[in-house]
Coordinates of C-alpha atoms in Angstrom, one line a residue:
M1474 CA -0.1 0.1 0.3
T1475 CA 1.3 3.2 -1.1
P1476 CA 2.0 5.3 2.4
T1477 CA -0.2 8.2 3.5
R1478 CA 1.5 11.1 5.1
R1479 CA -0.2 10.0 8.4
A1480 CA 1.6 6.8 7.7
L1481 CA 4.7 8.0 7.0
L1482 CA 4.8 10.3 9.8
G1483 CA 3.5 7.5 11.9
S1484 CA 6.3 5.3 10.7
V1485 CA 9.5 7.6 11.4
L1486 CA 8.1 8.2 15.0
A1487 CA 7.4 4.8 15.7
A1488 CA 10.8 3.6 14.4
Q1489 CA 12.4 6.4 16.9
A1490 CA 10.2 5.3 19.9
A1491 CA 11.2 1.6 19.5
T1492 CA 14.9 2.7 19.1
G1493 CA 15.1 5.0 22.1
G1494 CA 14.7 8.1 19.8
C1495 CA 17.5 6.7 17.3
V1496 CA 16.5 6.5 13.5
Q1497 CA 17.5 3.7 11.2
A1498 CA 21.3 4.0 9.6
I1499 CA 20.9 5.6 6.0
G1500 CA 20.9 2.0 3.9
E1501 CA 18.5 0.1 6.1
R1502 CA 15.9 1.8 4.3
P1503 CA 15.3 3.3 0.9
L1504 CA 15.8 7.0 1.2
R1505 CA 12.6 8.9 0.7
G1506 CA 11.4 11.5 -1.7
A1507 CA 8.2 13.8 -2.4
D1508 CA 7.2 15.5 -5.8
S1509 CA 3.7 17.0 -6.4
H1510 CA 4.0 16.3 -9.9
P1511 CA 2.9 13.1 -11.6
V1512 CA 5.2 10.4 -12.7
G1513 CA 6.0 11.6 -16.2
Y1514 CA 6.5 15.0 -15.5
P1515 CA 10.0 16.5 -16.2
T1516 CA 11.0 17.2 -12.5
V1517 CA 9.8 13.6 -11.2
E1518 CA 11.6 12.0 -14.3
A1519 CA 14.7 14.2 -13.1
V1520 CA 14.4 13.1 -9.3
A1521 CA 14.3 9.4 -10.6
Y1522 CA 17.2 10.0 -12.8
F1523 CA 19.2 11.7 -9.5
G1524 CA 18.2 7.9 -7.3
R1525 CA 19.8 5.9 -10.1
R1526 CA 22.7 7.7 -10.2
I1527 CA 22.8 7.5 -6.3
S1528 CA 22.2 3.7 -6.4
E1529 CA 24.7 3.3 -9.3
Q1530 CA 27.5 5.1 -7.2
T1531 CA 26.8 3.1 -4.3
N1532 CA 26.1 -0.2 -5.7
G1533 CA 22.7 -0.2 -4.1
R1534 CA 23.7 0.7 -1.2
L1535 CA 21.8 3.9 -1.0
R1536 CA 18.3 3.8 -3.2
L1537 CA 15.4 6.5 -3.4
A1538 CA 11.9 5.4 -3.3
N1539 CA 10.1 8.9 -4.7
Y1540 CA 6.3 9.3 -3.9
A1541 CA 5.0 11.5 -7.0
G1542 CA 2.0 12.8 -7.8
G1543 CA 1.2 14.4 -4.4
Q1544 CA 0.8 10.7 -2.5
L1545 CA 2.0 12.3 0.4
G1546 CA 0.2 15.5 0.4
E1547 CA 0.6 19.1 -0.5
E1548 CA 3.9 20.7 -1.3
K1549 CA 3.6 22.8 2.0
D1550 CA 2.9 19.6 4.1
T1551 CA 5.9 17.4 2.7
L1552 CA 7.9 20.3 3.0
E1553 CA 7.2 20.5 6.5
I1554 CA 7.7 16.7 6.9
T1555 CA 11.3 17.6 5.3
I1556 CA 12.1 19.9 8.0
F1557 CA 11.0 17.3 10.5
G1558 CA 13.3 14.4 9.2
G1559 CA 10.1 12.5 7.6
L1560 CA 11.4 12.9 4.3
D1561 CA 15.0 12.5 2.7
F1562 CA 14.4 15.1 -0.2
N1563 CA 11.4 16.9 -1.4
R1564 CA 11.3 18.9 -5.1
V1565 CA 9.1 22.2 -4.1
N1566 CA 8.5 25.5 -5.8
L1567 CA 10.7 28.0 -4.3
A1568 CA 7.8 30.3 -3.6
L1569 CA 6.9 28.0 -0.7
L1570 CA 10.4 28.7 1.0
N1571 CA 9.9 32.6 1.1
P1572 CA 8.3 32.7 4.4
L1573 CA 11.3 30.8 5.3
E1574 CA 14.0 32.5 3.5
S1575 CA 13.6 36.1 2.2
L1576 CA 16.4 35.7 -0.1
T1577 CA 14.4 32.6 -2.0
L1578 CA 11.9 35.5 -3.3
V1579 CA 14.6 37.3 -5.3
P1580 CA 14.3 34.5 -8.7
S1581 CA 10.1 35.4 -8.5
L1582 CA 10.7 39.0 -9.1
P1583 CA 8.9 39.9 -12.1
F1584 CA 11.0 40.4 -14.9
L1585 CA 14.6 39.7 -13.3
F1586 CA 15.6 37.3 -15.6
R1587 CA 16.2 38.4 -19.5
S1588 CA 15.8 35.3 -20.6
T1589 CA 16.0 31.5 -19.8
E1590 CA 19.6 31.2 -20.6
H1591 CA 20.4 34.3 -18.3
M1592 CA 18.2 32.3 -15.5
R1593 CA 20.3 29.5 -16.2
R1594 CA 23.3 30.9 -15.7
A1595 CA 22.3 32.8 -12.6
L1596 CA 21.5 29.7 -10.9
D1597 CA 24.2 27.8 -12.0
G1598 CA 26.6 30.4 -10.9
A1599 CA 27.6 32.4 -7.2
P1600 CA 23.7 33.6 -7.1
G1601 CA 22.3 30.1 -7.3
Q1602 CA 24.9 29.1 -4.9
A1603 CA 24.1 32.0 -2.5
L1604 CA 20.1 30.6 -2.5
L1605 CA 21.1 27.1 -2.1
E1606 CA 23.4 28.0 1.1
S1607 CA 20.6 30.5 2.7
L1608 CA 18.2 27.2 3.2
Q1609 CA 20.8 25.4 5.6
P1610 CA 19.7 27.5 8.5
H1611 CA 16.2 26.4 8.0
G1612 CA 16.6 22.8 8.3
L1613 CA 17.3 22.3 4.4
I1614 CA 20.2 21.4 2.5
G1615 CA 19.4 23.0 -1.1
L1616 CA 21.1 20.5 -4.0
A1617 CA 19.6 21.9 -7.5
F1618 CA 17.3 24.1 -9.2
Y1619 CA 15.1 22.8 -11.9
D1620 CA 13.0 24.6 -14.4
S1621 CA 9.2 25.8 -14.1
G1622 CA 9.0 27.4 -17.3
E1623 CA 8.9 30.9 -18.3
R1624 CA 5.2 32.4 -17.2
S1625 CA 3.3 34.7 -19.4
F1626 CA 0.0 36.4 -19.6
Y1627 CA -3.1 34.7 -21.4
N1628 CA -6.7 36.1 -22.1
T1629 CA -10.0 35.6 -23.8
R1630 CA -10.2 39.0 -24.9
R1631 CA -7.3 40.7 -26.5
P1632 CA -3.6 40.3 -27.5
I1633 CA -1.5 41.7 -24.7
R1634 CA 1.5 44.2 -26.1
T1635 CA 1.9 46.8 -23.5
P1636 CA 0.7 47.2 -19.8
A1637 CA -2.1 49.4 -21.8
D1638 CA -3.5 46.6 -22.8
M1639 CA -3.6 45.1 -19.4
R1640 CA -6.0 47.7 -18.1
G1641 CA -9.3 46.3 -16.6
L1642 CA -8.7 42.9 -17.4
K1643 CA -9.6 40.3 -14.6
L1644 CA -6.4 37.8 -14.1
R1645 CA -6.3 34.8 -12.0
V1646 CA -3.5 35.0 -9.9
Q1647 CA -1.6 32.3 -7.4
T1648 CA -2.4 33.3 -3.7
S1649 CA 0.8 35.6 -3.4
D1650 CA 0.7 39.5 -2.3
L1651 CA 3.6 39.2 -4.9
Y1652 CA 1.5 38.3 -8.1
V1653 CA -1.1 40.3 -6.6
A1654 CA 1.3 43.3 -6.5
L1655 CA 2.7 42.5 -10.1
V1656 CA -0.9 42.3 -11.6
Q1657 CA -2.0 45.5 -10.1
A1658 CA 1.0 47.6 -10.9
L1659 CA 0.0 46.7 -14.6
G1660 CA -3.6 47.9 -14.1
A1661 CA -5.0 44.4 -14.2
N1662 CA -7.3 43.0 -11.7
P1663 CA -6.1 40.3 -9.5
I1664 CA -8.3 37.7 -8.8
P1665 CA -6.6 34.6 -6.3
M1666 CA -8.2 31.5 -7.4
S1667 CA -6.9 27.6 -7.0
Y1668 CA -5.8 26.3 -10.1
G1669 CA -8.2 23.6 -10.4
E1670 CA -11.2 26.5 -10.5
V1671 CA -9.4 28.5 -13.8
F1672 CA -11.1 26.8 -16.5
Q1673 CA -14.6 26.9 -15.1
G1674 CA -13.5 30.7 -14.0
L1675 CA -12.6 31.3 -18.1
V1676 CA -15.8 29.5 -19.4
Q1677 CA -18.1 31.6 -17.0
K1678 CA -16.1 34.8 -17.2
V1679 CA -15.2 34.9 -13.6
V1680 CA -11.4 35.6 -15.1
D1681 CA -10.6 37.1 -18.1
G1682 CA -7.2 35.0 -18.0
A1683 CA -4.4 34.1 -16.0
E1684 CA -0.7 33.6 -16.6
N1685 CA 1.4 30.3 -16.9
N1686 CA 3.9 28.3 -18.7
W1687 CA 3.5 26.4 -22.2
P1688 CA 3.0 23.2 -20.9
S1689 CA 0.5 24.2 -18.1
F1690 CA -1.4 26.3 -20.4
Q1691 CA -1.6 23.3 -22.8
D1692 CA -2.4 20.6 -19.8
S1693 CA -5.1 22.6 -18.4
R1694 CA -7.0 23.2 -21.5
H1695 CA -6.7 26.7 -20.8
Y1696 CA -6.3 27.0 -24.3
E1697 CA -9.4 26.0 -25.4
V1698 CA -11.1 29.3 -24.0
A1699 CA -8.0 31.7 -23.7
R1700 CA -7.3 32.6 -27.4
Y1701 CA -4.4 35.0 -26.7
Y1702 CA -1.1 34.3 -25.4
S1703 CA 1.2 36.9 -24.9
L1704 CA 4.6 35.9 -24.6
T1705 CA 5.6 38.3 -21.5
R1706 CA 7.8 35.9 -19.7
H1707 CA 7.4 37.9 -16.7
V1708 CA 8.5 35.1 -14.2
M1709 CA 10.8 32.6 -14.6
A1710 CA 11.0 31.1 -10.8
P1711 CA 13.1 28.0 -10.8
E1712 CA 11.8 24.8 -8.3
V1713 CA 14.5 23.7 -6.0
L1714 CA 15.4 19.9 -5.0
V1715 CA 16.4 20.0 -1.4
A1716 CA 17.4 17.4 1.0
S1717 CA 16.5 17.3 4.8
S1718 CA 19.1 18.7 7.0
R1719 CA 18.5 15.6 9.4
T1720 CA 19.7 12.8 6.9
W1721 CA 21.7 14.9 5.8
S1722 CA 24.0 15.0 9.0
R1723 CA 23.8 11.3 9.2
L1724 CA 25.5 10.8 5.8
S1725 CA 29.2 10.6 5.3
Q1726 CA 31.4 13.2 3.2
P1727 CA 31.6 10.8 0.7
D1728 CA 27.9 10.1 0.4
R1729 CA 27.1 13.9 0.7
D1730 CA 29.9 14.8 -2.1
L1731 CA 28.3 12.1 -4.4
I1732 CA 24.6 12.8 -3.6
R1733 CA 25.6 16.4 -4.7
Q1734 CA 26.7 15.5 -7.7
A1735 CA 23.8 13.1 -8.7
A1736 CA 21.7 16.0 -8.2
S1737 CA 24.1 18.3 -10.5
D1738 CA 23.9 15.4 -13.1
S1739 CA 20.3 15.4 -13.0
V1740 CA 19.7 19.4 -13.8
P1741 CA 20.8 19.3 -17.6
F1742 CA 18.7 15.8 -17.8
M1743 CA 15.9 17.7 -16.6
R1744 CA 16.3 20.7 -18.7
R1745 CA 16.3 18.3 -22.0
L1746 CA 13.2 17.0 -20.8
W1747 CA 11.2 20.4 -19.7
E1748 CA 12.5 22.0 -23.4
D1749 CA 11.3 18.7 -25.5
R1750 CA 7.7 19.5 -23.1
E1751 CA 7.6 23.1 -23.8
A1752 CA 8.1 22.5 -27.4
Q1753 CA 5.4 20.0 -27.8
A1754 CA 2.9 21.9 -25.9
R1755 CA 3.3 25.3 -27.7
R1756 CA 2.8 23.3 -30.6
L1757 CA -0.2 21.8 -29.7
V1758 CA -1.6 25.2 -28.8
E1759 CA -0.7 27.0 -31.5
A1760 CA -2.2 24.1 -33.8
A1761 CA -5.3 24.6 -32.2
G1762 CA -5.8 28.6 -33.4
V1763 CA -4.4 30.3 -30.7
E1764 CA -3.1 33.5 -31.8
V1765 CA 0.8 33.9 -29.8
I1766 CA 2.3 37.7 -29.2
E1767 CA 5.6 37.8 -29.3
D1768 CA 6.3 41.5 -30.1
I1769 CA 6.0 42.6 -26.3
D1770 CA 7.1 45.8 -24.9
R1771 CA 9.0 44.4 -22.1
T1772 CA 10.7 48.2 -21.7
A1773 CA 7.3 49.4 -20.6
F1774 CA 6.8 46.0 -18.6
E1775 CA 10.1 46.6 -16.6
T1776 CA 9.6 50.3 -16.0
A1777 CA 6.2 49.1 -14.4
M1778 CA 7.8 46.6 -11.9
R1779 CA 9.7 49.5 -10.1
P1780 CA 7.4 49.9 -7.2
V1781 CA 7.0 46.3 -6.9
W1782 CA 10.2 45.9 -6.8
D1783 CA 10.6 48.8 -3.8
R1784 CA 8.2 46.9 -2.1
F1785 CA 9.4 43.3 -2.1
V1786 CA 13.1 43.6 -1.8
T1787 CA 13.9 45.4 1.5
S1788 CA 17.3 44.0 2.7
Q1789 CA 20.5 44.4 1.6
R1790 CA 21.1 40.7 1.1
Q1791 CA 18.1 40.7 -1.3
S1792 CA 19.8 44.0 -3.0
D1793 CA 23.0 42.5 -3.4
L1794 CA 21.5 39.3 -4.8
V1795 CA 19.6 41.1 -7.3
A1796 CA 22.7 43.2 -8.4
A1797 CA 24.5 40.0 -8.9
I1798 CA 22.0 38.3 -11.1
R1799 CA 21.9 41.6 -13.2
A1800 CA 25.2 42.3 -13.6
L1801 CA 25.4 38.5 -15.5
T1802 CA 25.9 38.6 -19.3

C-alpha cells in the first residue's frame, strides 16, 4: 500500500520510539522523496534519474523511493515533513520557501531574468549557490534548481503587447502578495483562485485570463477558452531539490559528495525533458489556432515593475543578489 502522509510520519515516530529516539541508519531503508507533480513530469523524471545515479554510485547501498503525484500531501505539508526529517528529499516550488528565507523571493521578481539562458547562468553560478546555502539555517540542504518555465499572460479578450493592454482585465493569480502586486501594477484586477477552478472561471467569465507556462497552459486546456497567449515571460522562478538537514547530518562526507554530484547531473537531464515538453505544448496550442503574441514592449513592462521591486526587495542581502543576477551577461 502506498504510504500516506499520516502513515509515513507514524512510521518515523514508531521507529524512533522503538530505538530510544534513534533512527534507522542510512541504507537500512530506502531514502524517501516527494514531488507533487505526476509521474512523467520533467521534475519527477529528473528526481528518478537522481535516484538512479545515487544507486549506481553506491552499488545499491543507497536507493531512493520517490512518491510523486502528491501521494504524501500538498507541497507545504511535505516541506514540513522534510524539515522534521520524515522525508529525506523533496522537490518543491521556490515560492513555498519565501516565508522561511527572504532571499528565495528574489528569483520570483517579475522581469528579473532576461531569458531562460540568463536564468540558468544565474542559478548555475554564484547567485544560485548563495540561494542554496541560504536554506541551511532552516533545516534544508539545497541541492539543485529545476526549470519551472517562462510564465506569460493569456486571456479571452485581446492581445497583450503593453501594460496598457492589461487595464481592466480580471486575471487569476496565485495566492501570493507578489503576484497580486504584479498584476495590480500593470493595471489589471488580480483574482486569487485555486488552479483547478480556472478553466470554469474562464468559461463563465469570472476571470478574463491567467498566467502560466506553455505546458500548464496546454495541459489545463485553458487554451481552448483563452485564445490570446502573450509571451511576456514575466516570471521564471525555478523549483528546487532539497534534502533534510537531519538526513544530511547522518551521511558520510563521501556520500554527501556523490549525492551533490547526482543532483547536479540531474539538472541537464531535466532541462532536456522540459524543453521537449515545452516545444510539444507550443505546437499543440498553435495548431489549435491560439494567437501567440511575441512583439512585447518589455521596457514598458519593466518600468511598471519598479514599485513592485521597491516593495519586495527590503534587505541589503536581497539587493546584493539582485545586482549579482542583473550583472550577468
